[in-house]
PDB file of C-alpha atoms in Angstrom:
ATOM      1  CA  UNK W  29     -22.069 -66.813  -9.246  1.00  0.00           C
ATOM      2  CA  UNK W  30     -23.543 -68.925 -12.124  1.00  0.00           C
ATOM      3  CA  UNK W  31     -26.646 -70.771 -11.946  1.00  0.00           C
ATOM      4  CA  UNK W  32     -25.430 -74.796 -11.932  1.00  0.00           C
ATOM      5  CA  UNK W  33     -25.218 -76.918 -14.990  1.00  0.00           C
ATOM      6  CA  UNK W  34     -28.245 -78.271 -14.123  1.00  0.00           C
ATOM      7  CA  UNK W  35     -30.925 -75.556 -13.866  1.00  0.00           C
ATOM      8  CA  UNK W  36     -29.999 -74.006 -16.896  1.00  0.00           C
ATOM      9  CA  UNK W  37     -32.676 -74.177 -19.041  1.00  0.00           C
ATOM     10  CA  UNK W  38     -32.079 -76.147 -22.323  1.00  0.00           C
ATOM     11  CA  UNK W  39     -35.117 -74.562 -23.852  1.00  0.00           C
ATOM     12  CA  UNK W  40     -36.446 -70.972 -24.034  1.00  0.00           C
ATOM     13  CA  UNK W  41     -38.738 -70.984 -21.422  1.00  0.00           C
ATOM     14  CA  UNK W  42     -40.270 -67.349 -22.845  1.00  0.00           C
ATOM     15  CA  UNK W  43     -41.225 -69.454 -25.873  1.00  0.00           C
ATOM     16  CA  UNK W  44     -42.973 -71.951 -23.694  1.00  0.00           C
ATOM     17  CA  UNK W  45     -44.728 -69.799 -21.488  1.00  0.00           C
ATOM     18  CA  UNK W  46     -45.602 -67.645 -24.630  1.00  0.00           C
ATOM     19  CA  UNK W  47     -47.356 -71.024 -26.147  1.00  0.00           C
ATOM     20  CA  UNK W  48     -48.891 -71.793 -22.809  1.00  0.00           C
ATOM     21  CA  UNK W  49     -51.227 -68.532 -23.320  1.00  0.00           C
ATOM     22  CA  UNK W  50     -52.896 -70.926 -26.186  1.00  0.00           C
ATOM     23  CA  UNK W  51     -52.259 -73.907 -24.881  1.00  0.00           C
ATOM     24  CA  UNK W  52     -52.117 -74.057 -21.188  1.00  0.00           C
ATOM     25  CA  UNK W  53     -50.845 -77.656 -21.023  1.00  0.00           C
ATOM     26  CA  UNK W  54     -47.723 -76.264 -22.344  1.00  0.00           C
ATOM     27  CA  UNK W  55     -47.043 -74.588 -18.864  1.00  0.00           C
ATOM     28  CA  UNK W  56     -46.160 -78.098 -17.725  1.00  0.00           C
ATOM     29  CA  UNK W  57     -42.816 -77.638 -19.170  1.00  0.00           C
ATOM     30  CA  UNK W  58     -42.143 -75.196 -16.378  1.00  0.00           C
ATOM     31  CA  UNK W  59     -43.211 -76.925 -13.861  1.00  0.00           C
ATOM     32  CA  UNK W  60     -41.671 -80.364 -14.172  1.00  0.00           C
ATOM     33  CA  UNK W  61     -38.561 -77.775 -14.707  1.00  0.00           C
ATOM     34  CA  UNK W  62     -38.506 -75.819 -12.024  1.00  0.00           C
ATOM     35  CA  UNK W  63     -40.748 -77.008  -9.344  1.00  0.00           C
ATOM     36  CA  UNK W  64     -38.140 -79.374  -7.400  1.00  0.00           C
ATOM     37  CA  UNK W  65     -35.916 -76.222  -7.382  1.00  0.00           C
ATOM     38  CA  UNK W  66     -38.398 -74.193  -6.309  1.00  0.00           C
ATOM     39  CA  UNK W  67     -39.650 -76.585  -3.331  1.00  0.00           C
ATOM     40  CA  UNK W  68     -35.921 -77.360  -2.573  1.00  0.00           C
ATOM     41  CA  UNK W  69     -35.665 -72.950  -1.861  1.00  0.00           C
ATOM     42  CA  UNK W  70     -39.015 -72.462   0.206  1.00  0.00           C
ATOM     43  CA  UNK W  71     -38.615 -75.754   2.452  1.00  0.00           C
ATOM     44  CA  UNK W  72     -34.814 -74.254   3.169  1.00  0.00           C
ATOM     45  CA  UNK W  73     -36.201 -70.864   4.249  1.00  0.00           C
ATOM     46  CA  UNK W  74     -39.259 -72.247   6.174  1.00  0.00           C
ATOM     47  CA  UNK W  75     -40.506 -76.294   6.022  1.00  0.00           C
ATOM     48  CA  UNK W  76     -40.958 -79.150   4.084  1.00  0.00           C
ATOM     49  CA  UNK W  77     -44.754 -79.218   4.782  1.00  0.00           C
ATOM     50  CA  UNK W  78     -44.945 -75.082   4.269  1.00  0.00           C
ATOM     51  CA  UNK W  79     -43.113 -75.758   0.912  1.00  0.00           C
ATOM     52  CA  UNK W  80     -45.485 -78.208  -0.556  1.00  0.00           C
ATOM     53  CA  UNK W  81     -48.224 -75.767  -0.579  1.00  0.00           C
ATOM     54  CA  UNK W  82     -45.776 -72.433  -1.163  1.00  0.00           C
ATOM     55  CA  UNK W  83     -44.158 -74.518  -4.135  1.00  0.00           C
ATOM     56  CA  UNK W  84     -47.645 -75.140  -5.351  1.00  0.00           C
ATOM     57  CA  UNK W  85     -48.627 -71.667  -5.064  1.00  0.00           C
ATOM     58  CA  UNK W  86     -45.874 -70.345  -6.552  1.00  0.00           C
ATOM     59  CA  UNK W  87     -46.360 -72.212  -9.922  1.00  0.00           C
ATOM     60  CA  UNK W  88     -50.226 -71.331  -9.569  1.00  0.00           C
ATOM     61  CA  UNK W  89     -49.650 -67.588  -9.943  1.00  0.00           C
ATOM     62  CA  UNK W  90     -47.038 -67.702 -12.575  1.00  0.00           C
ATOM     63  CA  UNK W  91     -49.452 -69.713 -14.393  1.00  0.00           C
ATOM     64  CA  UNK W  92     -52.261 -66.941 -13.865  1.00  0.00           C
ATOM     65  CA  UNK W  93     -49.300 -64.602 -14.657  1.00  0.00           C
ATOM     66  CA  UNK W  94     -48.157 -66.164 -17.953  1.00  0.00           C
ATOM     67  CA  UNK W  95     -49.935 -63.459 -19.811  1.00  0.00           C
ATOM     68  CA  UNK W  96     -47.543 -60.534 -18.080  1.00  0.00           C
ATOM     69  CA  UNK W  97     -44.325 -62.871 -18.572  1.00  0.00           C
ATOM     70  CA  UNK W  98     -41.475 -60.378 -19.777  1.00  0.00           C
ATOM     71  CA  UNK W  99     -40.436 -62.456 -23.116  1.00  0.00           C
ATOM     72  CA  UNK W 100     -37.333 -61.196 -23.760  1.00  0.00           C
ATOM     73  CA  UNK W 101     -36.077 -63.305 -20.581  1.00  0.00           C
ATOM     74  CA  UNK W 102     -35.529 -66.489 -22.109  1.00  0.00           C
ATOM     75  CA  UNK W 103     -34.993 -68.379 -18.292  1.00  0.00           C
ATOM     76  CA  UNK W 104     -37.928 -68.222 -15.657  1.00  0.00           C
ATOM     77  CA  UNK W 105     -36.504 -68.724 -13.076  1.00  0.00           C
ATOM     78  CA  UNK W 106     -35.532 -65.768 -11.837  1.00  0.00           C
ATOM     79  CA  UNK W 107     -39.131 -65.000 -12.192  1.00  0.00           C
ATOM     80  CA  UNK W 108     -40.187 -68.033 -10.056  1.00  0.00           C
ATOM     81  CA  UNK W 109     -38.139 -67.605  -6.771  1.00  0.00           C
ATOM     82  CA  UNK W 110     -39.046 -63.989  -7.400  1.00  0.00           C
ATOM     83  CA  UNK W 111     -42.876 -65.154  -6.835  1.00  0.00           C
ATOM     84  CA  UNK W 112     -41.291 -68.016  -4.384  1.00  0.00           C
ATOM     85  CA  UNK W 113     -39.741 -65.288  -2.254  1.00  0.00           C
ATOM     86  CA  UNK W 114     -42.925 -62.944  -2.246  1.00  0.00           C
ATOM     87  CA  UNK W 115     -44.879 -65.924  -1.106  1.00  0.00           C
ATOM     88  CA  UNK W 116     -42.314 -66.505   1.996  1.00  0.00           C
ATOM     89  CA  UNK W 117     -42.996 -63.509   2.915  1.00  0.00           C
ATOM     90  CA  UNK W 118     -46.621 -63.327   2.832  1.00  0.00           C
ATOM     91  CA  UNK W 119     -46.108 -66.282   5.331  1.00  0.00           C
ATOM     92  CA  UNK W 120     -44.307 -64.812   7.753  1.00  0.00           C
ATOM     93  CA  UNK W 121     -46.841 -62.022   7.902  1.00  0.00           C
ATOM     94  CA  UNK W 122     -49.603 -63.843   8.351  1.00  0.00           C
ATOM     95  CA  UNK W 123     -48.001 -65.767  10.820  1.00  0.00           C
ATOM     96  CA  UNK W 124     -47.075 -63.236  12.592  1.00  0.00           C
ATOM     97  CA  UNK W 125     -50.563 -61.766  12.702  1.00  0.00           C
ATOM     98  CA  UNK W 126     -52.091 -65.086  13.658  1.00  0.00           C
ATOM     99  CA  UNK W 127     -49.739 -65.670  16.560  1.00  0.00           C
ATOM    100  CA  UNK W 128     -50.490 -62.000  17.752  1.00  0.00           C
ATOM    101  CA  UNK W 129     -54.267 -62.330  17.771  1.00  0.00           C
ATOM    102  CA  UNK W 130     -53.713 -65.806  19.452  1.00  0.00           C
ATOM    103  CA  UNK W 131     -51.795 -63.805  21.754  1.00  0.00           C
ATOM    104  CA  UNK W 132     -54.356 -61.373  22.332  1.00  0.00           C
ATOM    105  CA  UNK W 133     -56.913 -63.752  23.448  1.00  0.00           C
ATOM    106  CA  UNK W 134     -54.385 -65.066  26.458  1.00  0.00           C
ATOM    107  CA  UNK W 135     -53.727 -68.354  24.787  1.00  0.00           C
ATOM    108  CA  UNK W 136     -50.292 -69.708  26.521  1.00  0.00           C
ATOM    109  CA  UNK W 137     -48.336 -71.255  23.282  1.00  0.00           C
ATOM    110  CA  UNK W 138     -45.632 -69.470  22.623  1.00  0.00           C
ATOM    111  CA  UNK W 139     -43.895 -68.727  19.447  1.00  0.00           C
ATOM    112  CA  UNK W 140     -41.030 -68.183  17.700  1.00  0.00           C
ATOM    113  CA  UNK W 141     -40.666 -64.500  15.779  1.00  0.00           C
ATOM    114  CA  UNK W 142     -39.460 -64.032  12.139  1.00  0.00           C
ATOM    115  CA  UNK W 143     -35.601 -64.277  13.809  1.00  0.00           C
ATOM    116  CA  UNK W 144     -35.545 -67.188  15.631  1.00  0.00           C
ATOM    117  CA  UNK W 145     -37.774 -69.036  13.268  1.00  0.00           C
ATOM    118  CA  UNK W 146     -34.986 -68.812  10.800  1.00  0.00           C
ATOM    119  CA  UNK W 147     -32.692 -69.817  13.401  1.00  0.00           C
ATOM    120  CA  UNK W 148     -33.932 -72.752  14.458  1.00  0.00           C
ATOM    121  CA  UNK W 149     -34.467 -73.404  10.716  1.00  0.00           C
ATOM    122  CA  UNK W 150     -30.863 -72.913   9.844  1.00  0.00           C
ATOM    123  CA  UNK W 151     -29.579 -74.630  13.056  1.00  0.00           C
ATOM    124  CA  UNK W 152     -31.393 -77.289  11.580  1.00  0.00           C
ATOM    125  CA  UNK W 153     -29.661 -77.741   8.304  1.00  0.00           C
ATOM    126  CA  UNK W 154     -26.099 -77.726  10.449  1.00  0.00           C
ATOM    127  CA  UNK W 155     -25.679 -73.808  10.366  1.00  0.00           C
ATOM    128  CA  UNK W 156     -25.332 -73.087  13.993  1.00  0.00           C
ATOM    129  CA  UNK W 157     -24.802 -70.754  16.511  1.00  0.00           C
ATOM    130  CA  UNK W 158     -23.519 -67.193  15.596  1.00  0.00           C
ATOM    131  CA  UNK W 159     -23.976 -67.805  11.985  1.00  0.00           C
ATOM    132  CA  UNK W 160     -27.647 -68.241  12.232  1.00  0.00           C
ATOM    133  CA  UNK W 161     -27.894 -65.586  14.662  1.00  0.00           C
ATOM    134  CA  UNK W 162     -26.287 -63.843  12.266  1.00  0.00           C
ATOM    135  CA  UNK W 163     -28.638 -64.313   9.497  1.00  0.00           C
ATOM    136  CA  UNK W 164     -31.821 -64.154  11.017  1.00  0.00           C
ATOM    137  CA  UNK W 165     -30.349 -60.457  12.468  1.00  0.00           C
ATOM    138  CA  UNK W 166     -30.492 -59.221   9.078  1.00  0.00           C
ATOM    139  CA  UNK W 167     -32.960 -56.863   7.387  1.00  0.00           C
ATOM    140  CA  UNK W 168     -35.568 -58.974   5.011  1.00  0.00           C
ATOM    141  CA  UNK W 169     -33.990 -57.409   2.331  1.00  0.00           C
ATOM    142  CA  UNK W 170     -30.550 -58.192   2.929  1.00  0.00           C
ATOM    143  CA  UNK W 171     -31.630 -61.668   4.094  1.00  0.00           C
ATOM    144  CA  UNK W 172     -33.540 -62.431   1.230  1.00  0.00           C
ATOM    145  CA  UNK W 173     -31.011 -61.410  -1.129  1.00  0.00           C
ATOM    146  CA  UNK W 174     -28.149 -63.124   0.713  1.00  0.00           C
ATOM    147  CA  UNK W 175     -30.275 -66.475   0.807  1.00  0.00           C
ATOM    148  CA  UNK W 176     -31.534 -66.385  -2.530  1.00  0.00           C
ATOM    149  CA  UNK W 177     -27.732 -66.613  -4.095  1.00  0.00           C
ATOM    150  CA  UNK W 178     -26.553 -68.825  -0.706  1.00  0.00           C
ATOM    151  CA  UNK W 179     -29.789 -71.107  -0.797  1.00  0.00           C
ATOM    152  CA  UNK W 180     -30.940 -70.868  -4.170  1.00  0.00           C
ATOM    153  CA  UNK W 181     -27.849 -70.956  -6.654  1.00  0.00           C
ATOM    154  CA  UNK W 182     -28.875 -67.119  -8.409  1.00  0.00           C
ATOM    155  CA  UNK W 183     -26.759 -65.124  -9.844  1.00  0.00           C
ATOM    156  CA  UNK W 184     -27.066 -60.874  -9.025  1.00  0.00           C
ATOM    157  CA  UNK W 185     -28.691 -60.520 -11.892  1.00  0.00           C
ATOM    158  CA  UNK W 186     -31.409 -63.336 -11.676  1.00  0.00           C
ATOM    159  CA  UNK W 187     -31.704 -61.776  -7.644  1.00  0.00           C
ATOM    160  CA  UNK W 188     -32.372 -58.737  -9.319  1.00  0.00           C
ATOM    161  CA  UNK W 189     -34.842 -60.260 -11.599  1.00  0.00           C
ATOM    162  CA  UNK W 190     -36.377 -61.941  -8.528  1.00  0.00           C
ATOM    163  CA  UNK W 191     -37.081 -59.321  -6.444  1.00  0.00           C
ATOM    164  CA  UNK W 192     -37.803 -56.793  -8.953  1.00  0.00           C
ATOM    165  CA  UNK W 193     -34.787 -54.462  -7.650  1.00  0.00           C
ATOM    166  CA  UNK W 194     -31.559 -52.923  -9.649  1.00  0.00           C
ATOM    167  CA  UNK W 195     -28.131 -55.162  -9.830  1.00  0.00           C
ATOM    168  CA  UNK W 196     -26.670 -52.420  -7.810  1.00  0.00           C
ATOM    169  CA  UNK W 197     -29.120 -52.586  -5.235  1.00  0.00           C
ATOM    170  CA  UNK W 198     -28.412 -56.471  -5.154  1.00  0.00           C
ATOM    171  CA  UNK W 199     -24.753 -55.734  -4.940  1.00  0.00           C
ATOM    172  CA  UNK W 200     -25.058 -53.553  -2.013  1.00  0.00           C
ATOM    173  CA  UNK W 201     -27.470 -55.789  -0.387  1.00  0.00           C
ATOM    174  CA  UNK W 202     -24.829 -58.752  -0.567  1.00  0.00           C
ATOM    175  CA  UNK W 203     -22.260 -56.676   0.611  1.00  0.00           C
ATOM    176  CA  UNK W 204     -23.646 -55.153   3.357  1.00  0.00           C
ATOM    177  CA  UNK W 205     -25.093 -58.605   4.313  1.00  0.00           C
ATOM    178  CA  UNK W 206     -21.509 -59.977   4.387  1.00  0.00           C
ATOM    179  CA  UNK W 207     -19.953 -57.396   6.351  1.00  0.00           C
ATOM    180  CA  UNK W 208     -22.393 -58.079   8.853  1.00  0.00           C
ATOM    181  CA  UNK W 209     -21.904 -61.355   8.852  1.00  0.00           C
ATOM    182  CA  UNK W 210     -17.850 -61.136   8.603  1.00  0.00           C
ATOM    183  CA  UNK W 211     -18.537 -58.750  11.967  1.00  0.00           C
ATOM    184  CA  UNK W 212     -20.779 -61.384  13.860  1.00  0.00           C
ATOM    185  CA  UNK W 213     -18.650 -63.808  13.319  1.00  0.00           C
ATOM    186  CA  UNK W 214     -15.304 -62.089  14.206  1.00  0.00           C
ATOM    187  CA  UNK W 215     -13.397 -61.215  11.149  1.00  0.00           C
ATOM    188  CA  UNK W 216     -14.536 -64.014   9.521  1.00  0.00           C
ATOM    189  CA  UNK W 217     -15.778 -64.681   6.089  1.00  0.00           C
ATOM    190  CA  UNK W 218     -18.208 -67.809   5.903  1.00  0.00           C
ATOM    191  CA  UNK W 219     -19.611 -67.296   2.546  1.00  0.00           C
ATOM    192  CA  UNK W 220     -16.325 -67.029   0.732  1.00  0.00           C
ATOM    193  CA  UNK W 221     -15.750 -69.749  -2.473  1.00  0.00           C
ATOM    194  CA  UNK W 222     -12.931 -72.810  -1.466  1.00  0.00           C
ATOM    195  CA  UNK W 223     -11.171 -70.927  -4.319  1.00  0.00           C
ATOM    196  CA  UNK W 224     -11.108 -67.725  -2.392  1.00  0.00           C
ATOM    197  CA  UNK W 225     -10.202 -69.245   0.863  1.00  0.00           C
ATOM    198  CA  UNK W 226      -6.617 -68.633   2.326  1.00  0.00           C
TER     199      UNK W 226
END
């Protein structure tokens, strides 16, 4: 899967971030690229209001990060969701904790784990039922994987830029991903291309 037409970068973003290190301004470049992409990816995994400050944060470590930016990879965004992704699940964790330690001290709300946060998340978009099930069953791994490609348009090899893991880890990800999927949902493939549809 290729990015589409329209996130590939028409400039060589290595070359801006590389300026950026003198003149920080630069670094705007990548932002007004990238950060409606970006925003678009965390408020699909979580919430529009989560994703304004995620999609902020995101762009405020890569610009602290400039300085480590591998320069022989002329796109950043690969780099982006893989700081996007990290920061999802930072969220979650903290979440989590908070909700536990609200739990400790007897408060009645009740919330929604990792799982059926993304359910209700997905159900939201028109995903529903076993599908989303589905989905939230998987490992974070496999999820995040699966979701970055589904959600975010990568290709294997930018996933495997993103999350800092081999193509053939990404690969077997996917595919393990999809057979569970194909499983939960009775033989059936929901992630195949029209193309590759019977």
């Amino acid at each position: 899967m290729t990015a589409p037409p329209d996130t590939v970068p028409a400039r060589d973003d290595a070359a801006v971030i590389e300026r950026s290190r003198h003149e920080p301004e630069r670094f705007g470049e990548i932002f007004d690229a990238y950060f409606a992409e970006i925003h678009r990816y965390v408020a699909r995994r979580l919430d529009v209001q989560t994703a304004d400050d995620l999609a902020a944060e995101t762009f405020a470590i890569a610009f602290r990060r400039r300085g480590a930016y591998d320069g022989s990879r002329a796109n950043a965004r690969p780099w982006l969701y893989g700081i996007a992704t990290n920061l999802i699940g930072r969220h979650r964790r903290d979440e989590r904790r908070k909700l536990r330690a609200l739990d400790r001290v007897d408060r009645r709300d009740t919330a929604l784990d990792e799982a059926d946060a993304l359910t209700v998340r997905l159900s939201a978009e028109g995903v529903r039922g076993p599908l989303a099930r589905a989905v939230a069953a998987l490992p974070s791994g496999q999820r995040d994987a699966l979701l970055l490609v589904v959600l975010g348009g990568l290709s294997y090899e930018e996933v495997a830029t993103a999350l800092d893991v081999p193509f053939g880890t990404v690969s077997s990800r996917i595919n393990r991903a999809r057979k569970k999927l194909r499983t939960a949902l009775g033989g059936t493939n929901p992630l195949l291309d029209d193309q590759e549809r019977p």
